[in-house]
mmCIF file of C-alpha atoms (C1' of nucleotides) in Angstrom:
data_model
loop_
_atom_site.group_PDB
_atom_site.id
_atom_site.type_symbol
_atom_site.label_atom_id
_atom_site.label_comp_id
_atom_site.label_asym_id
_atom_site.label_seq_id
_atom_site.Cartn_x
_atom_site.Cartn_y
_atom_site.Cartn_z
ATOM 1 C CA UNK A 1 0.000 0.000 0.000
ATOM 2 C CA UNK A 2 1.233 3.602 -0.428
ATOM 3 C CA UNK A 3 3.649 4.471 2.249
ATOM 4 C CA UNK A 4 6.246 7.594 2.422
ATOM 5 C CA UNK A 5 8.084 6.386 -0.892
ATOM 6 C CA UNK A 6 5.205 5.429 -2.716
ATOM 7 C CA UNK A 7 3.444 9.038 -2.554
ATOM 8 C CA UNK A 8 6.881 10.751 -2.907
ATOM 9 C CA UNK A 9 6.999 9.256 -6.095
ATOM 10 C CA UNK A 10 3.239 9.982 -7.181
ATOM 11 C CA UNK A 11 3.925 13.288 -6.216
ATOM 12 C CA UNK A 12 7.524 13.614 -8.657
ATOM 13 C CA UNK A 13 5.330 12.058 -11.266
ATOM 14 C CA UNK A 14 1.855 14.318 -10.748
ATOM 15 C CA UNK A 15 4.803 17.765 -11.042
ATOM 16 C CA UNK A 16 6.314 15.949 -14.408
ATOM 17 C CA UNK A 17 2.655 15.281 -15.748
ATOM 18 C CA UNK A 18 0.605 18.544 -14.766
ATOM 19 C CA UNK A 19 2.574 21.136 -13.032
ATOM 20 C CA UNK A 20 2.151 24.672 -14.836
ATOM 21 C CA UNK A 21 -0.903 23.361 -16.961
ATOM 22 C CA UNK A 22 -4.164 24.872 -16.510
ATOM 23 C CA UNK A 23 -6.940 22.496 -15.110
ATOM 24 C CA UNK A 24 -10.074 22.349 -17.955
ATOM 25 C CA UNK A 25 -11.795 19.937 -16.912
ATOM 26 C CA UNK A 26 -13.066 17.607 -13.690
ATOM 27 C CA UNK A 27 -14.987 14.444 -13.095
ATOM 28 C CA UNK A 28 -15.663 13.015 -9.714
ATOM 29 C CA UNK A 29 -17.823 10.232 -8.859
ATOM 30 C CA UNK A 30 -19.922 10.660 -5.678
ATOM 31 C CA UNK A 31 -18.708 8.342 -3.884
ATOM 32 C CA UNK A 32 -17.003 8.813 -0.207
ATOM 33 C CA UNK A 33 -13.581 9.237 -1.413
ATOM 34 C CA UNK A 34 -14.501 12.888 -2.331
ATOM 35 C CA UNK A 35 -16.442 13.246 0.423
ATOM 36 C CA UNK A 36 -16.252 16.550 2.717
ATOM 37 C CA UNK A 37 -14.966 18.296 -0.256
ATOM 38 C CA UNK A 38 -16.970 21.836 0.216
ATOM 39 C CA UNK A 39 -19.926 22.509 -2.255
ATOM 40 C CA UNK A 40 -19.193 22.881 -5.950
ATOM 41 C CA UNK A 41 -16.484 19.403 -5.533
ATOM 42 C CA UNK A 42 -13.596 19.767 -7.347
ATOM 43 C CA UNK A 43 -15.200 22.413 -9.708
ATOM 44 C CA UNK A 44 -13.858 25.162 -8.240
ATOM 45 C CA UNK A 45 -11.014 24.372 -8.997
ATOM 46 C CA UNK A 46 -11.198 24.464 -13.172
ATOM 47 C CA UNK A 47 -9.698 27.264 -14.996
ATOM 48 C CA UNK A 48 -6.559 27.513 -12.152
ATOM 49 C CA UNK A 49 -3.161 26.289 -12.962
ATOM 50 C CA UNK A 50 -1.276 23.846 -10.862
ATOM 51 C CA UNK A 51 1.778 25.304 -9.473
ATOM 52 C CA UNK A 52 3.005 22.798 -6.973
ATOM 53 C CA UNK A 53 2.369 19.309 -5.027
ATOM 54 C CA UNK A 54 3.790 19.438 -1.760
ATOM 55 C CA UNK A 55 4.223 15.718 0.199
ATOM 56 C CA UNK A 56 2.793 16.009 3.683
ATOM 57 C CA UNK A 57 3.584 12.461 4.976
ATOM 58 C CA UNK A 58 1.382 10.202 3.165
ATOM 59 C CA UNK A 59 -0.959 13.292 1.946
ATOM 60 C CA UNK A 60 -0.412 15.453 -0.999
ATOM 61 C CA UNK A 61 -1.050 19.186 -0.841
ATOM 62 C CA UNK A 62 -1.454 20.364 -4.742
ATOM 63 C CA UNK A 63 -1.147 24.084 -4.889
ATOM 64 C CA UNK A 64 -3.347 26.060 -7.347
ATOM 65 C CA UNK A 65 -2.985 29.794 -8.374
ATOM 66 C CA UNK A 66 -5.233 31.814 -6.338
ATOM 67 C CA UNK A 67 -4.584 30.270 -3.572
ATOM 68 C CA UNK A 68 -6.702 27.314 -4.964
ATOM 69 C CA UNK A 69 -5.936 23.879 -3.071
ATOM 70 C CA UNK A 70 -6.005 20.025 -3.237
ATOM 71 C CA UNK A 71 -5.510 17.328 -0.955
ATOM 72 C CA UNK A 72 -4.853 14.176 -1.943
ATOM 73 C CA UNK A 73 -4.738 10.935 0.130
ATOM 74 C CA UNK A 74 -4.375 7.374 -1.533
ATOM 75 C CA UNK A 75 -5.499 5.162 1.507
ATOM 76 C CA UNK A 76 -4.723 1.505 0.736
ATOM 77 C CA UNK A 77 -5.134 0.758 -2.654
ATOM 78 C CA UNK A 78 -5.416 4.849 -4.491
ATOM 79 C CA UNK A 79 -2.720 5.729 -6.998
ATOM 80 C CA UNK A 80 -2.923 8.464 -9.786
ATOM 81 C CA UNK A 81 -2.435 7.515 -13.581
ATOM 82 C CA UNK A 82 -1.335 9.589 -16.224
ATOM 83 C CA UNK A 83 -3.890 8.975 -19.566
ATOM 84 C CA UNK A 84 -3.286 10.045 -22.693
ATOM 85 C CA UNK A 85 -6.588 11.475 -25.053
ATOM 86 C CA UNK A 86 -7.980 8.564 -26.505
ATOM 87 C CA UNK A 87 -6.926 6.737 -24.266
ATOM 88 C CA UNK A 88 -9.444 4.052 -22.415
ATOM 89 C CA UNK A 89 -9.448 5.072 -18.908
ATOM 90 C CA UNK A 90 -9.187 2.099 -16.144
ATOM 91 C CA UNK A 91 -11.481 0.487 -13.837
ATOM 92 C CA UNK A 92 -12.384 2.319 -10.660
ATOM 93 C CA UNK A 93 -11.241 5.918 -10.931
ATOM 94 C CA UNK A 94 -13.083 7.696 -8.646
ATOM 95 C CA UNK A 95 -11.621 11.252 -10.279
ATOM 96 C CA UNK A 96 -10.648 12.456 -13.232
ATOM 97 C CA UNK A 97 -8.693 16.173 -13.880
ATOM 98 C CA UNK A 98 -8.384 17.179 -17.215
ATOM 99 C CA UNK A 99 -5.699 19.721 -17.844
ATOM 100 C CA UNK A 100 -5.049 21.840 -20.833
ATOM 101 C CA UNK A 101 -2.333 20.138 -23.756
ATOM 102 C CA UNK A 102 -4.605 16.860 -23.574
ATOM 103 C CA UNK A 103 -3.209 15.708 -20.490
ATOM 104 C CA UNK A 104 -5.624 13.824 -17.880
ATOM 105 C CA UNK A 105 -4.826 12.289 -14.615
ATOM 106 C CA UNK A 106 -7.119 9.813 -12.896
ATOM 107 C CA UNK A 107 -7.519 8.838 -9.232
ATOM 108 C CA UNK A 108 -8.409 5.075 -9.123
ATOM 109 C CA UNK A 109 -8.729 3.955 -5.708
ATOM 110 C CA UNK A 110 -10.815 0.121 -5.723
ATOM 111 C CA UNK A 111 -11.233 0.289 -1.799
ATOM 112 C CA UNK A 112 -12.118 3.795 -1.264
ATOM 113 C CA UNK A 113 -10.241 4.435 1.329
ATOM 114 C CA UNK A 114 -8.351 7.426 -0.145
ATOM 115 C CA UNK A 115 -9.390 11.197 0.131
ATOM 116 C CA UNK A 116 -9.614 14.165 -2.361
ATOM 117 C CA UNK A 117 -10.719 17.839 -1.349
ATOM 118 C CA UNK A 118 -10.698 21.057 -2.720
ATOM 119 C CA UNK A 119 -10.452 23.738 -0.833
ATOM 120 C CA UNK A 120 -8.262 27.311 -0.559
ATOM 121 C CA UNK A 121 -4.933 25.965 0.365
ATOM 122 C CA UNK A 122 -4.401 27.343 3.317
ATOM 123 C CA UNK A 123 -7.401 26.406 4.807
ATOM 124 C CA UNK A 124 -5.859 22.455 3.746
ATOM 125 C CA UNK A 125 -2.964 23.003 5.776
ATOM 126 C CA UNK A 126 -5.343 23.295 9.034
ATOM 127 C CA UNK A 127 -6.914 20.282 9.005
ATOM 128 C CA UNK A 128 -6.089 18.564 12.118
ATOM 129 C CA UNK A 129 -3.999 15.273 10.821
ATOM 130 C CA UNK A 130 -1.924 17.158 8.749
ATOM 131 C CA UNK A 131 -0.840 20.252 11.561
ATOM 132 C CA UNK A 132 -0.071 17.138 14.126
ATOM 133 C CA UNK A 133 1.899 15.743 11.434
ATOM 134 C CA UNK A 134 5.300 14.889 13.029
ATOM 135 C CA UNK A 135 8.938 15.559 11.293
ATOM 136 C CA UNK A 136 9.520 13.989 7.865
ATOM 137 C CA UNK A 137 12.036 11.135 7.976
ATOM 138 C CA UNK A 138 13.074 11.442 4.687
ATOM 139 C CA UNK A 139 16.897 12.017 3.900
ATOM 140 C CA UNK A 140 17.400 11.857 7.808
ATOM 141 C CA UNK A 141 16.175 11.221 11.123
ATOM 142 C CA UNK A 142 16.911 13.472 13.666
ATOM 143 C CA UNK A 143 17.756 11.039 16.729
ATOM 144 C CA UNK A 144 17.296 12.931 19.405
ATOM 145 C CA UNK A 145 13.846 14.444 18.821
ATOM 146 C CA UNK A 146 12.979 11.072 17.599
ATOM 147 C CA UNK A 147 13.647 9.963 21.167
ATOM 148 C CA UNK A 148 12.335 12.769 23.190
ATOM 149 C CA UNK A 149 8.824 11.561 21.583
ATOM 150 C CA UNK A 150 9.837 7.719 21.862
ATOM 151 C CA UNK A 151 10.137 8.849 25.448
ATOM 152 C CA UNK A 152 6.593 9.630 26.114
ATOM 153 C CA UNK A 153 4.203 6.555 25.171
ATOM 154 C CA UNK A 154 4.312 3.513 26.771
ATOM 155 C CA UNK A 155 3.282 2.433 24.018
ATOM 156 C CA UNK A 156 5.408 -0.438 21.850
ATOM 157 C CA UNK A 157 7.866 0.687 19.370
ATOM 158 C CA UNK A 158 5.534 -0.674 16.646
ATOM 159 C CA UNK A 159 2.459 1.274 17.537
ATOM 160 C CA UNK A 160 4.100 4.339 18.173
ATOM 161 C CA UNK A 161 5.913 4.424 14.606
ATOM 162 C CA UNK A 162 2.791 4.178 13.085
ATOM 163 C CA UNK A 163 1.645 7.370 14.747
ATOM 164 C CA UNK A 164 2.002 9.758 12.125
ATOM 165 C CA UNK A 165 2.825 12.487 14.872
ATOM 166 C CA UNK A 166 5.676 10.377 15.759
ATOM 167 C CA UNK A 167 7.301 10.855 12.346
ATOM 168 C CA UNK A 168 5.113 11.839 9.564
ATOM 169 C CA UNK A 169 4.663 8.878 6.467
ATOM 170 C CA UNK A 170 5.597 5.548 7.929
ATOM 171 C CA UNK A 171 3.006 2.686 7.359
ATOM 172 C CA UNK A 172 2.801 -0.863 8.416
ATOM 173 C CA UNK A 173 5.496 -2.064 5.817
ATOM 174 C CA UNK A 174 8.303 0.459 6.661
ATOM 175 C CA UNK A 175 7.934 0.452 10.118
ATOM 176 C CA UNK A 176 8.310 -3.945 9.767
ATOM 177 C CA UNK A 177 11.557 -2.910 7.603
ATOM 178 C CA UNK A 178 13.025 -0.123 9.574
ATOM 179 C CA UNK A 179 12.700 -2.327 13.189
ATOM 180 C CA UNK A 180 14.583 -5.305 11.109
ATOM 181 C CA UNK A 181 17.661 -2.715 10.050
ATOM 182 C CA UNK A 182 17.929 -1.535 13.398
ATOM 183 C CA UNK A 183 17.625 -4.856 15.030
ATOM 184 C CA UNK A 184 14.950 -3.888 17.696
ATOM 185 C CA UNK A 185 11.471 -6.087 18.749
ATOM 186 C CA UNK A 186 8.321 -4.780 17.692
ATOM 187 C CA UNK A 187 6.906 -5.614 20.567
ATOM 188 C CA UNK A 188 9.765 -3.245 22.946
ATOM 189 C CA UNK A 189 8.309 -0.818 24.479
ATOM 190 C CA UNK A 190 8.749 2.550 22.827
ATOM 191 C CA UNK A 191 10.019 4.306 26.374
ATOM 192 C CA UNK A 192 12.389 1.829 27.140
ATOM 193 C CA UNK A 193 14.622 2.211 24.319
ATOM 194 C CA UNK A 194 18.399 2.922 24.639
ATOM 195 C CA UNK A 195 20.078 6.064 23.508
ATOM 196 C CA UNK A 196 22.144 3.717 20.739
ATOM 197 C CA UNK A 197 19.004 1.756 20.310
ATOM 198 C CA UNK A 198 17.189 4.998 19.156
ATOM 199 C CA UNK A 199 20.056 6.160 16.959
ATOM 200 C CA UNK A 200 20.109 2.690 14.664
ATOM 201 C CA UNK A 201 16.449 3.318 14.635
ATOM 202 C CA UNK A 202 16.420 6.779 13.070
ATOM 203 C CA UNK A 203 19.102 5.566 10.621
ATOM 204 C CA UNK A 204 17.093 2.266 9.722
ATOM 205 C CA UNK A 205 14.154 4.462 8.723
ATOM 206 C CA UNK A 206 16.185 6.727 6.639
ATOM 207 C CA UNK A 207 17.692 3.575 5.221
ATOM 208 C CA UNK A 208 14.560 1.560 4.843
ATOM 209 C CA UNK A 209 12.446 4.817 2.913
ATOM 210 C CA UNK A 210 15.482 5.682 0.872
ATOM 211 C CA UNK A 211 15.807 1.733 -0.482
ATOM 212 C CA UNK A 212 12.191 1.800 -1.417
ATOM 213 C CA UNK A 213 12.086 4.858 -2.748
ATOM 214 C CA UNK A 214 15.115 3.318 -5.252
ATOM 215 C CA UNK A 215 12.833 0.508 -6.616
ATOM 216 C CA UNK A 216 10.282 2.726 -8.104
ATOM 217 C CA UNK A 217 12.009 4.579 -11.383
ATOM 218 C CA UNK A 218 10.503 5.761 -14.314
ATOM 219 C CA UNK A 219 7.113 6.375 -15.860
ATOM 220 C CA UNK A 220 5.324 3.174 -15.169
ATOM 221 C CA UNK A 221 2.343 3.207 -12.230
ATOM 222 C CA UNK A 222 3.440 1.825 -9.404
ATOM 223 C CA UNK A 223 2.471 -1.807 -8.477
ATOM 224 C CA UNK A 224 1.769 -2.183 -4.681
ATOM 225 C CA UNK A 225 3.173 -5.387 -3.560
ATOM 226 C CA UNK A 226 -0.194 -6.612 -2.690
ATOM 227 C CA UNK A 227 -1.116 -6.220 -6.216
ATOM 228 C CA UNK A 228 1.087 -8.767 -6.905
ATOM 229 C CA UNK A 229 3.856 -6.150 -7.536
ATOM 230 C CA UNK A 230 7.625 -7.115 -6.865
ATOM 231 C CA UNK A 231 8.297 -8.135 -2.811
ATOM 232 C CA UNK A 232 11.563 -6.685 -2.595
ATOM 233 C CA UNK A 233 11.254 -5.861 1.293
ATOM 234 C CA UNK A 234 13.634 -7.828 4.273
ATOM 235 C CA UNK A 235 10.742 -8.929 6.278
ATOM 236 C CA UNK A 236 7.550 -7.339 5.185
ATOM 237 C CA UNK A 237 5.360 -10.285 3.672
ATOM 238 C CA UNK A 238 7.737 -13.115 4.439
ATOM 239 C CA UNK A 239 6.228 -14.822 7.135
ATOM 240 C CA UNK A 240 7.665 -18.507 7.424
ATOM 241 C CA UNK A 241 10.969 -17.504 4.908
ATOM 242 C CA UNK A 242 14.561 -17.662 6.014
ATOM 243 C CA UNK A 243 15.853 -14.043 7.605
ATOM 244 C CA UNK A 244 17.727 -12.665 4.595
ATOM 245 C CA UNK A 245 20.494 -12.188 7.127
ATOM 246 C CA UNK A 246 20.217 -15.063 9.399
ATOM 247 C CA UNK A 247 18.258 -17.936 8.160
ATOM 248 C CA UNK A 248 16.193 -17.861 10.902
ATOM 249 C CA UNK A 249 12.029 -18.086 10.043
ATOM 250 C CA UNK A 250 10.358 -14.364 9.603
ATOM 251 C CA UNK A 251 7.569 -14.273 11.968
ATOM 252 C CA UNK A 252 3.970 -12.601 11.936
ATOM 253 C CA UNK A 253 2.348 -11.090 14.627
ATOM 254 C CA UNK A 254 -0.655 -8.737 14.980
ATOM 255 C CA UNK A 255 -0.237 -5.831 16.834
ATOM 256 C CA UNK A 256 -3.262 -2.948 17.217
ATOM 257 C CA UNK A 257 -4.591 -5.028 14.431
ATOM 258 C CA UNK A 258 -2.347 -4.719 12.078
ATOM 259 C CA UNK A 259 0.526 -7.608 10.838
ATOM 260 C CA UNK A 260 4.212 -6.895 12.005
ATOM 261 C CA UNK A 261 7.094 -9.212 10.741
ATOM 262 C CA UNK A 262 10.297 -9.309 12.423
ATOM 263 C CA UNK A 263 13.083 -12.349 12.870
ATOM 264 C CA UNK A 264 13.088 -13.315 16.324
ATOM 265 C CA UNK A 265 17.010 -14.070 16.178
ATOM 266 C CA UNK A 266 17.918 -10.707 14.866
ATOM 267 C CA UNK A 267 15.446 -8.777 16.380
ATOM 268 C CA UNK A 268 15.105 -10.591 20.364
ATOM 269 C CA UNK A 269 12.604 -9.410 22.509
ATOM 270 C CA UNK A 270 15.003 -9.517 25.423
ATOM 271 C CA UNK A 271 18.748 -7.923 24.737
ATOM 272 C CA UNK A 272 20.969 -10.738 25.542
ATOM 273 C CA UNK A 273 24.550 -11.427 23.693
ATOM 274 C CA UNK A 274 25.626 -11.853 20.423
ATOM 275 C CA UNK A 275 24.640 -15.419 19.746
ATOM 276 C CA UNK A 276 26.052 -17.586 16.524
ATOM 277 C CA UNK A 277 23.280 -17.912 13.764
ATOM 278 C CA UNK A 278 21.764 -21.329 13.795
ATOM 279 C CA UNK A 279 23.634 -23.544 11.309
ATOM 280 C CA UNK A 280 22.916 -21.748 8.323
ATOM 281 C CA UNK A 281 20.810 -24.760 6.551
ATOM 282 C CA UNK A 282 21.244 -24.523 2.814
ATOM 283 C CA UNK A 283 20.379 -20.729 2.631
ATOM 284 C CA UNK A 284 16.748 -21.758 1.558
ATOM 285 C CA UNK A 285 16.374 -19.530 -1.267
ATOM 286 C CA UNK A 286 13.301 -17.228 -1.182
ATOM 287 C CA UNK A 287 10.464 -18.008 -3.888
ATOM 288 C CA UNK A 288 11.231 -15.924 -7.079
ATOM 289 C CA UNK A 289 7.712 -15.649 -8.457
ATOM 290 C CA UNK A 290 6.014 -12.217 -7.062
ATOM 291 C CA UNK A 291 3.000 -13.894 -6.160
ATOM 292 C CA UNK A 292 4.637 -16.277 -4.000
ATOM 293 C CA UNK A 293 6.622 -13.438 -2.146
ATOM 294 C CA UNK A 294 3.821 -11.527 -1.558
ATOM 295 C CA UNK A 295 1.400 -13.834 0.017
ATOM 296 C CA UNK A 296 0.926 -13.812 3.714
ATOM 297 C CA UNK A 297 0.219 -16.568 5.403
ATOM 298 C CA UNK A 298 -3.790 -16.392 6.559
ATOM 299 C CA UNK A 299 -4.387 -16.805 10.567
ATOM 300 C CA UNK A 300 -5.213 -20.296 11.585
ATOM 301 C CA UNK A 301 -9.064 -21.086 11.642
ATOM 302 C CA UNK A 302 -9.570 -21.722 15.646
ATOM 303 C CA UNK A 303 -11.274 -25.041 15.805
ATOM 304 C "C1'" DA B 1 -4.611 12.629 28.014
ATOM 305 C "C1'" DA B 2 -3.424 8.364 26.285
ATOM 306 C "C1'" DC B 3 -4.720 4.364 24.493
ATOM 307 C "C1'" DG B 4 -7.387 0.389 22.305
ATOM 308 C "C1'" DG B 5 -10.459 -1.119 19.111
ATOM 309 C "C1'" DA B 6 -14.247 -0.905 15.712
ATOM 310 C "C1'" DA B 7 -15.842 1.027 11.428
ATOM 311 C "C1'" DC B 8 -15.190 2.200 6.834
ATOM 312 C "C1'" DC B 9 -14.667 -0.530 1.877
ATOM 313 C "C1'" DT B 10 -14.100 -4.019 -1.734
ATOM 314 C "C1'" DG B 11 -11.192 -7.423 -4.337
ATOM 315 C "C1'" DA B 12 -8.877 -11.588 -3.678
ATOM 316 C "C1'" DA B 13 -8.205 -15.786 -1.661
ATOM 317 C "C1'" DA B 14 -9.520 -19.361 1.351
ATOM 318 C "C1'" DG B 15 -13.151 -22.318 2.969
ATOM 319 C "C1'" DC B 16 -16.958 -25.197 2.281
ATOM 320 C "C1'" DT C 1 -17.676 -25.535 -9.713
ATOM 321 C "C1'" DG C 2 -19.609 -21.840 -7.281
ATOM 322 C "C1'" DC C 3 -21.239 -19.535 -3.357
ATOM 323 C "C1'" DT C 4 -19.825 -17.663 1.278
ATOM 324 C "C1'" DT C 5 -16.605 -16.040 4.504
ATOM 325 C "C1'" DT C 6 -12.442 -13.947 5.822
ATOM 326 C "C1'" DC C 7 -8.786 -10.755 5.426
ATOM 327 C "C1'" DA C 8 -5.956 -6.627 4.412
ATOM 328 C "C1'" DG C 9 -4.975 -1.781 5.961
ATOM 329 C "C1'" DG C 10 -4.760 4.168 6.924
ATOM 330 C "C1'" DT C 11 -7.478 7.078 9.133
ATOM 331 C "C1'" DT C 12 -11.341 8.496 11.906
ATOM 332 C "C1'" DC C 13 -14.281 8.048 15.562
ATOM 333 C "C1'" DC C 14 -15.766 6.498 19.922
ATOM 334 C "C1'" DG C 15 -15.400 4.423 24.433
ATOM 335 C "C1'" DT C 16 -12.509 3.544 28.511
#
DNA sequence: AACGGAACCTGAAAGC
DNA sequence: TGCTTTCAGGTTCCGT
């Protein structure tokens, strides 16, 4: 699903399709993805140009002239495509913004669980999630504030890196990837973190955001990896697979609802010290068809 | 105030 | 084979 990386790179590609075009044209379904969006929908908005899209975590803030505004959120499964005139558009776009030179852009979102309203600009910036938003952890974690706010939940280190007032854009998948480079438990307590602990944290984030962010080049729509897209990720989706750095078996477990992988002999609950790797058994090699690596395995049925 | 959990939504996959 | 159930997840809302 869109995380930080994934809407850094819609919002590269929405500047390289639209920015400094006029907007001609608009279509929106009413359905609840648009919902909220103040009377007149995403009329208002025809006739400005777009001057700039501004990443805001996972939101987009698209800039209009006279102070016209646009926020975009892709919830789960929302990504914008580039069409060309003529071109047949695809199933489930909730939105469609024609600008002028023939260029359209579509919001398909299947689940619905993505956002668009117009609005002046400024008035965008003041909705609540976006002025709690916390720092933006890409191209570098600041360590210390990272652990002044680590400091204050009691919450585990999991939970609280979802919080997008921790630090603004991580999502269930980075926040798998980012524990695994810094070698901490999900389940730790955020409080109860060491100083060094904290530090490998804030670099494993940058690390973890920047690597995705390196997968997705050129002009092709992005394919989530539950779409059946390319599971390039250490942990994330690997459940029962060998630890790409110890062999050990990824684990899944649920926490606040949502699935966390980790390896339980990089990443021990308890800090103990440095213990071999368990006979590295003939480096079982990961399944190379995408479908494979993305599946999950399902919880067991309780009899 | 901080936290936990349900609701929202629909396609895909598992279960029967 | 085909119908039914379960599951995924970011944000919002509500209850404790």
């Amino acid at each position: 699903m869109p995380e930080l990386p994934e809407v850094e790179f819609a919002a590269r590609q929405l500047r390289g399709w639209a920015q400094g075009r006029r907007l001609t044209a608009v279509h929106d379904a009413k359905t609840r993805v648009t919902r909220g969006t103040k009377k007149g929908g995403l009329e208002g908005l025809i006739g400005r140009r777009l001057l700039s899209v501004e990443r805001i975590g996972k939101w987009m803030l698209l800039g209009f002239d006279r102070g016209g505004g646009l926020v975009s959120h892709l919830g789960m499964t929302g990504k914008w495509l580039h069409r060309e005139k003529g071109e047949a558009s695809a199933s489930h776009v909730r939105a469609s913004l024609e600008f002028e030179g023939g260029v359209t852009l579509d919001y398909r979102d299947p689940r619905m669980f993505g956002r668009l309203e117009a609005a002046q600009l400024d008035e965008l910036r003041k909705l609540p999630t976006l002025a709690a938003m916390g720092p933006d952890p890409l191209g570098g974690v600041d360590a210390r504030v990272l652990g002044e706010k680590l400091a204050r939940t009691r919450r585990s280190i999991k939970e609280a890196l979802m919080d997008q007032t921790t630090l603004a854009g991580l999502g269930n998948i980075q926040v798998s990837e980012s524990l695994h480079r810094a070698r901490i438990n999900p389940e730790r307590g955020a409080n109860l973190l060491s100083r060094e602990e904290v530090a490998r944290l804030a670099k494993g984030i940058a690390a973890s955001l920047q690597f995705t962010l390196e997968q997705q080049q050129g002009e092709d729509p992005i394919e989530y990896v539950e779409e059946g897209g390319d599971n390039f990720f250490l942990v994330y989706g690997h459940a029962g697979e060998p630890c790409p750095d110890c062999g050990t078996e990824i684990e899944r477990i649920v926490q606040g609802g949502r699935s966390t992988f980790f390896c339980p002999h990089c990443q021990p609950l308890r800090v103990r010290a440095a213990q071999p790797a368990p006979a590295p058994k003939a480096k079982a090699a990961r399944p190379k068809s995408a479908k494979a690596a993305a599946k999950r395995p399902r919880a067991r049925r309780r009899s």
